[in-house]
Amino acid sequence: MLAGMFRGVIYLACLFVCLSPLRALIIEPGNPPVNLGNLDRFSSFPNNITSNPGFLYQQFDWSGVGWRNNSAAISVSLISDQYIIGASHVATAPNANVTFQDSSGILRTYTVETVTVLQTGVLDAGIQTFFTTELNQPGFTYQNSDLYIAKLTETVHQDVARYNYGTGSAIGQRVLMYGVGKDVGQQTIDGGTFVEATLNNNTFLTDTLTSTYEANASDRLRYDSRFVNGDSSSPTFANVDGELVLLGVHSAISNNNGTFTNFDNDVAAYADQINTIISGDGDTFESTELIPGNQIVPEPATAGLLALAGLGLAWRRRQRRC
């Protein structure tokens, strides 16, 4: 994927990832307000983990969304038999453990073997700066993205879901967003941009998907969400005929006079890189075609959506995407 960008840079407010105490997505309850407690996957977490019987989205398979044992606030998502994905600025480390609750409710823990940060290429052509997520492009220099994959030391149990990435345009998709509190909100993908972020002396350049949380409540849909500190690395999903399809991994958020922009790492943009890496282990990150336009998430009398997480960054608005 190659894109030309305006050279102007807007520096966004630094929202450092905060893991203690845990905080949930900001979710619009609507009018009349709904019970936001029904948006929690667990009624108790991370101690004495208990599934929430009233969870609004329990018809979907969330078993492939796990968490780091040394920091349960940070989520990881399973993309193949032996690989997980997450945000680089809160990446796990080799020999760390991650846990999933499988479809039968059994907790399954695995050890990380290796971690690989995906790459974004940049080419300064004077008037324009070009970016690519394809490796080994002539003239491009490469730097770390805010997206990593990690290989586990063994194959994950078959009762833990593997998530495909979505192909086709994500723009206009009504999505489900997972948060630090293991709660689920909604959003609508409205654009894409490359984001350059500096955090703890580490700089990331990433292709992202964006969504907007309006300043005025009257302009929001019920369940519209925005990220808060700590949501980084959680996933954003589209609903394709009842299947959760991975679109993004939460990276950052900006605030413009109360209107928030959520930034998700665009997983599909890096799918070729991912498959090049994991194919050596006989793994494949598979795809599912998105259904154009809004996908209404089945639930009582309303729709379904998405959200993201915090980090310090700078961003450049995309001119074109191809």
XYZ file of C-alpha atoms in Angstrom:
322
model
C 0.000 0.000 0.000
C 1.464 3.340 -1.103
C 0.127 6.752 -0.175
C 1.152 10.360 -0.711
C 0.674 12.732 2.200
C 0.673 16.466 2.946
C 3.887 17.411 4.707
C 2.187 19.494 7.382
C 2.408 17.998 10.862
C -0.094 18.566 13.657
C 1.109 17.539 17.113
C -1.572 15.948 19.212
C -1.860 15.897 22.965
C 0.221 13.197 24.629
C -2.027 10.614 26.251
C 0.358 8.218 27.963
C -0.963 4.696 28.499
C -2.173 4.369 32.085
C -2.688 0.846 33.373
C -3.700 1.483 36.971
C -6.453 1.919 37.764
C -8.279 0.321 34.876
C -10.631 2.611 32.974
C -13.322 1.794 30.454
C -14.126 3.250 27.045
C -16.207 6.402 27.079
C -19.494 5.157 25.606
C -22.553 7.217 24.696
C -25.582 5.749 26.565
C -28.158 7.463 24.358
C -31.472 8.988 25.385
C -33.109 7.361 27.217
C -29.817 5.932 28.525
C -29.100 2.216 28.375
C -27.428 0.185 31.119
C -23.744 0.407 30.181
C -23.006 -2.510 32.510
C -24.423 -4.773 29.801
C -21.512 -3.774 27.563
C -18.985 -5.485 29.859
C -17.689 -8.870 28.684
C -16.881 -9.863 32.273
C -18.733 -9.071 35.478
C -15.474 -9.659 37.363
C -11.964 -9.112 35.946
C -9.036 -9.746 36.309
C -9.503 -11.387 39.718
C -12.060 -14.194 39.955
C -12.823 -13.821 36.237
C -16.554 -14.230 35.659
C -18.431 -13.884 32.363
C -21.242 -11.344 32.325
C -24.554 -13.149 31.639
C -26.097 -9.869 30.482
C -23.343 -9.035 27.971
C -25.035 -7.441 24.961
C -22.631 -8.913 22.405
C -22.301 -12.465 23.689
C -23.511 -13.818 20.316
C -20.000 -13.103 18.998
C -16.930 -15.221 19.751
C -14.615 -13.080 21.910
C -12.393 -15.978 22.981
C -9.537 -14.830 20.733
C -9.204 -11.550 22.621
C -6.821 -12.241 25.477
C -4.673 -10.241 27.863
C -1.133 -9.995 29.156
C -0.664 -11.738 32.487
C 1.723 -9.081 33.808
C -0.647 -6.280 32.761
C -4.212 -7.499 32.358
C -5.340 -4.096 31.084
C -3.498 -4.672 27.802
C -5.270 -6.864 25.276
C -3.881 -9.108 22.547
C -5.755 -10.724 19.650
C -5.141 -14.158 18.138
C -4.664 -14.043 14.345
C -3.439 -17.582 13.637
C -2.658 -20.846 15.407
C 0.476 -19.443 17.025
C 0.525 -15.638 16.575
C -1.003 -12.697 18.422
C -1.157 -9.007 17.452
C -1.091 -5.783 19.454
C 0.191 -2.186 19.654
C 3.991 -1.766 19.631
C 4.106 0.990 22.247
C 2.748 -1.481 24.794
C 4.210 -4.628 23.232
C 4.666 -7.787 25.223
C 8.122 -9.331 25.585
C 9.609 -12.787 24.997
C 8.933 -15.217 27.848
C 5.895 -13.204 28.989
C 2.550 -14.971 29.322
C -0.818 -14.198 27.728
C -4.190 -15.708 28.645
C -7.405 -16.391 26.741
C -10.786 -17.556 27.983
C -11.864 -20.181 25.472
C -15.394 -20.752 24.180
C -16.053 -23.180 27.049
C -14.963 -20.676 29.695
C -11.603 -22.350 30.370
C -8.626 -20.034 30.918
C -5.664 -20.976 28.706
C -2.227 -19.418 29.180
C 0.612 -19.339 26.632
C 4.194 -18.068 26.575
C 5.579 -15.580 24.064
C 8.574 -16.859 22.076
C 9.450 -13.958 19.752
C 8.182 -10.417 19.062
C 8.331 -8.675 15.656
C 7.473 -5.000 15.103
C 5.963 -4.365 11.664
C 7.476 -1.701 9.412
C 6.313 1.401 7.537
C 8.318 2.914 4.676
C 8.730 6.639 4.005
C 10.048 8.496 0.953
C 10.540 12.272 1.060
C 9.966 13.548 -2.484
C 10.156 17.259 -1.682
C 6.643 18.595 -2.196
C 5.117 15.332 -1.029
C 6.071 12.590 1.364
C 5.109 9.061 0.362
C 4.423 6.133 2.675
C 4.144 2.409 2.106
C 3.463 -0.721 4.142
C 5.116 -2.904 1.484
C 8.653 -3.978 2.312
C 11.774 -3.561 0.165
C 10.450 -0.690 -1.947
C 13.240 1.212 -3.782
C 14.082 4.589 -2.255
C 12.062 4.068 0.927
C 13.527 4.016 4.392
C 11.710 2.017 7.047
C 10.805 2.616 10.664
C 8.772 0.802 13.284
C 4.997 0.900 13.109
C 2.768 0.828 16.178
C 1.782 -2.735 15.315
C 3.567 -5.906 16.400
C 3.012 -9.633 16.189
C 4.307 -12.213 18.639
C 4.836 -15.933 18.186
C 3.736 -18.212 21.007
C 5.724 -21.283 22.005
C 2.862 -23.629 21.148
C -0.309 -23.864 19.113
C -3.321 -22.289 20.806
C -6.225 -24.597 21.672
C -8.876 -24.982 18.989
C -11.560 -23.531 21.295
C -9.895 -20.105 21.111
C -11.024 -18.036 18.109
C -8.633 -16.944 15.354
C -9.591 -13.626 13.753
C -9.355 -12.847 10.045
C -8.555 -9.379 8.729
C -11.036 -7.511 6.550
C -10.521 -6.878 2.832
C -12.272 -4.130 0.893
C -12.951 -0.610 2.115
C -13.389 -0.145 5.854
C -14.803 3.350 5.383
C -18.416 3.520 6.534
C -18.224 0.266 8.497
C -20.107 0.283 11.773
C -17.731 -1.476 14.133
C -17.324 -2.929 17.611
C -14.560 -1.497 19.810
C -13.014 -3.404 22.711
C -11.691 -1.454 25.692
C -9.312 -1.689 28.619
C -12.220 -2.538 30.916
C -13.092 -5.485 28.618
C -16.174 -3.502 27.622
C -17.419 -3.117 24.049
C -18.620 0.083 22.377
C -19.344 1.087 18.816
C -18.112 3.564 16.200
C -18.095 4.258 12.462
C -14.867 4.226 10.444
C -14.701 7.586 8.666
C -11.188 7.830 7.257
C -7.552 6.846 7.295
C -4.236 8.582 7.928
C -0.606 7.843 8.656
C 0.366 8.650 12.249
C 3.850 9.457 13.514
C 4.120 9.009 17.276
C 6.862 9.438 19.841
C 6.535 7.711 23.197
C 9.342 7.097 25.712
C 11.928 8.000 23.068
C 10.447 5.461 20.636
C 8.970 6.767 17.396
C 6.320 4.885 15.437
C 4.969 5.529 11.942
C 1.714 3.704 11.303
C -1.106 3.449 8.771
C -4.331 3.967 10.717
C -8.116 3.973 10.461
C -9.998 6.814 12.144
C -13.377 7.320 13.785
C -14.927 10.381 15.440
C -16.582 10.947 18.805
C -18.554 14.171 18.443
C -18.365 16.939 21.044
C -22.150 17.320 21.227
C -24.081 14.360 22.601
C -26.930 15.124 20.208
C -24.567 14.365 17.297
C -23.613 10.924 18.615
C -25.294 7.615 18.011
C -26.075 5.369 20.956
C -22.975 3.351 21.909
C -20.586 5.718 20.075
C -17.233 5.419 21.848
C -13.885 7.049 22.326
C -10.631 5.703 23.679
C -9.123 6.579 27.034
C -5.647 6.026 28.454
C -5.076 2.289 28.732
C -7.196 1.210 25.756
C -4.075 0.827 23.586
C -3.665 -2.580 21.902
C -7.343 -3.526 22.180
C -9.050 -4.577 18.917
C -11.692 -3.069 16.643
C -13.930 -5.487 14.746
C -16.386 -5.401 11.873
C -19.354 -7.758 11.920
C -19.612 -9.878 8.775
C -22.592 -12.217 9.018
C -21.970 -12.797 12.729
C -18.188 -13.198 12.375
C -15.852 -10.788 14.142
C -13.380 -9.516 11.534
C -10.308 -7.658 12.790
C -9.987 -4.148 11.351
C -7.814 -2.315 13.834
C -5.665 -2.308 16.951
C -6.072 0.772 19.161
C -3.171 3.197 18.960
C -4.004 6.802 19.887
C -6.559 9.573 20.269
C -6.673 13.335 19.617
C -8.904 16.010 21.115
C -10.014 19.055 19.110
C -12.227 21.186 21.356
C -14.113 18.175 22.664
C -14.363 16.301 19.358
C -12.187 13.206 19.641
C -10.548 11.258 16.830
C -9.777 7.606 17.505
C -6.769 6.108 15.693
C -6.624 2.356 15.071
C -3.632 0.630 13.493
C -4.961 -0.514 10.089
C -4.402 -4.269 10.329
C -5.209 -5.039 6.673
C -2.488 -2.639 5.518
C 0.112 -4.875 7.176
C -1.414 -8.262 6.279
C 1.173 -9.036 3.593
C 4.015 -8.324 6.017
C 2.369 -10.509 8.623
C 1.865 -13.427 6.252
C 5.478 -13.199 5.049
C 6.613 -13.604 8.651
C 4.246 -16.283 9.888
C 4.266 -18.432 6.735
C 7.658 -19.722 7.800
C 5.894 -21.464 10.682
C 3.121 -22.808 8.475
C 0.660 -20.205 9.774
C -1.642 -17.971 7.729
C -3.437 -14.740 8.600
C -6.638 -15.233 6.659
C -9.033 -12.659 5.230
C -12.776 -12.025 5.078
C -14.406 -9.690 2.561
C -16.168 -6.762 4.203
C -19.738 -5.988 3.222
C -19.798 -2.410 1.840
C -21.516 0.224 3.936
C -22.794 -0.015 7.455
C -23.012 -3.409 9.079
C -25.756 -3.326 11.696
C -24.745 -5.383 14.683
C -27.637 -7.563 15.903
C -28.914 -6.349 19.253
C -32.173 -5.095 20.760
C -33.475 -2.285 18.516
C -30.109 -0.696 17.647
C -26.781 -1.005 15.821
C -23.154 -1.959 16.568
C -19.801 -0.038 16.537
C -16.105 0.645 17.700
C -13.414 2.587 19.776
C -9.588 3.071 20.509
C -6.777 3.975 22.988
C -4.184 6.436 24.166
C -0.588 7.387 23.206
C 1.427 10.478 22.291
C 1.722 11.234 18.548
C 1.841 13.442 15.504
C -0.201 12.878 12.369
C -0.278 13.801 8.745
C -3.558 13.733 6.838
C -3.639 11.366 3.904
C -4.111 12.807 0.414
C -4.874 9.569 -1.267
C -4.907 5.905 -0.451
C -4.190 3.174 -2.977
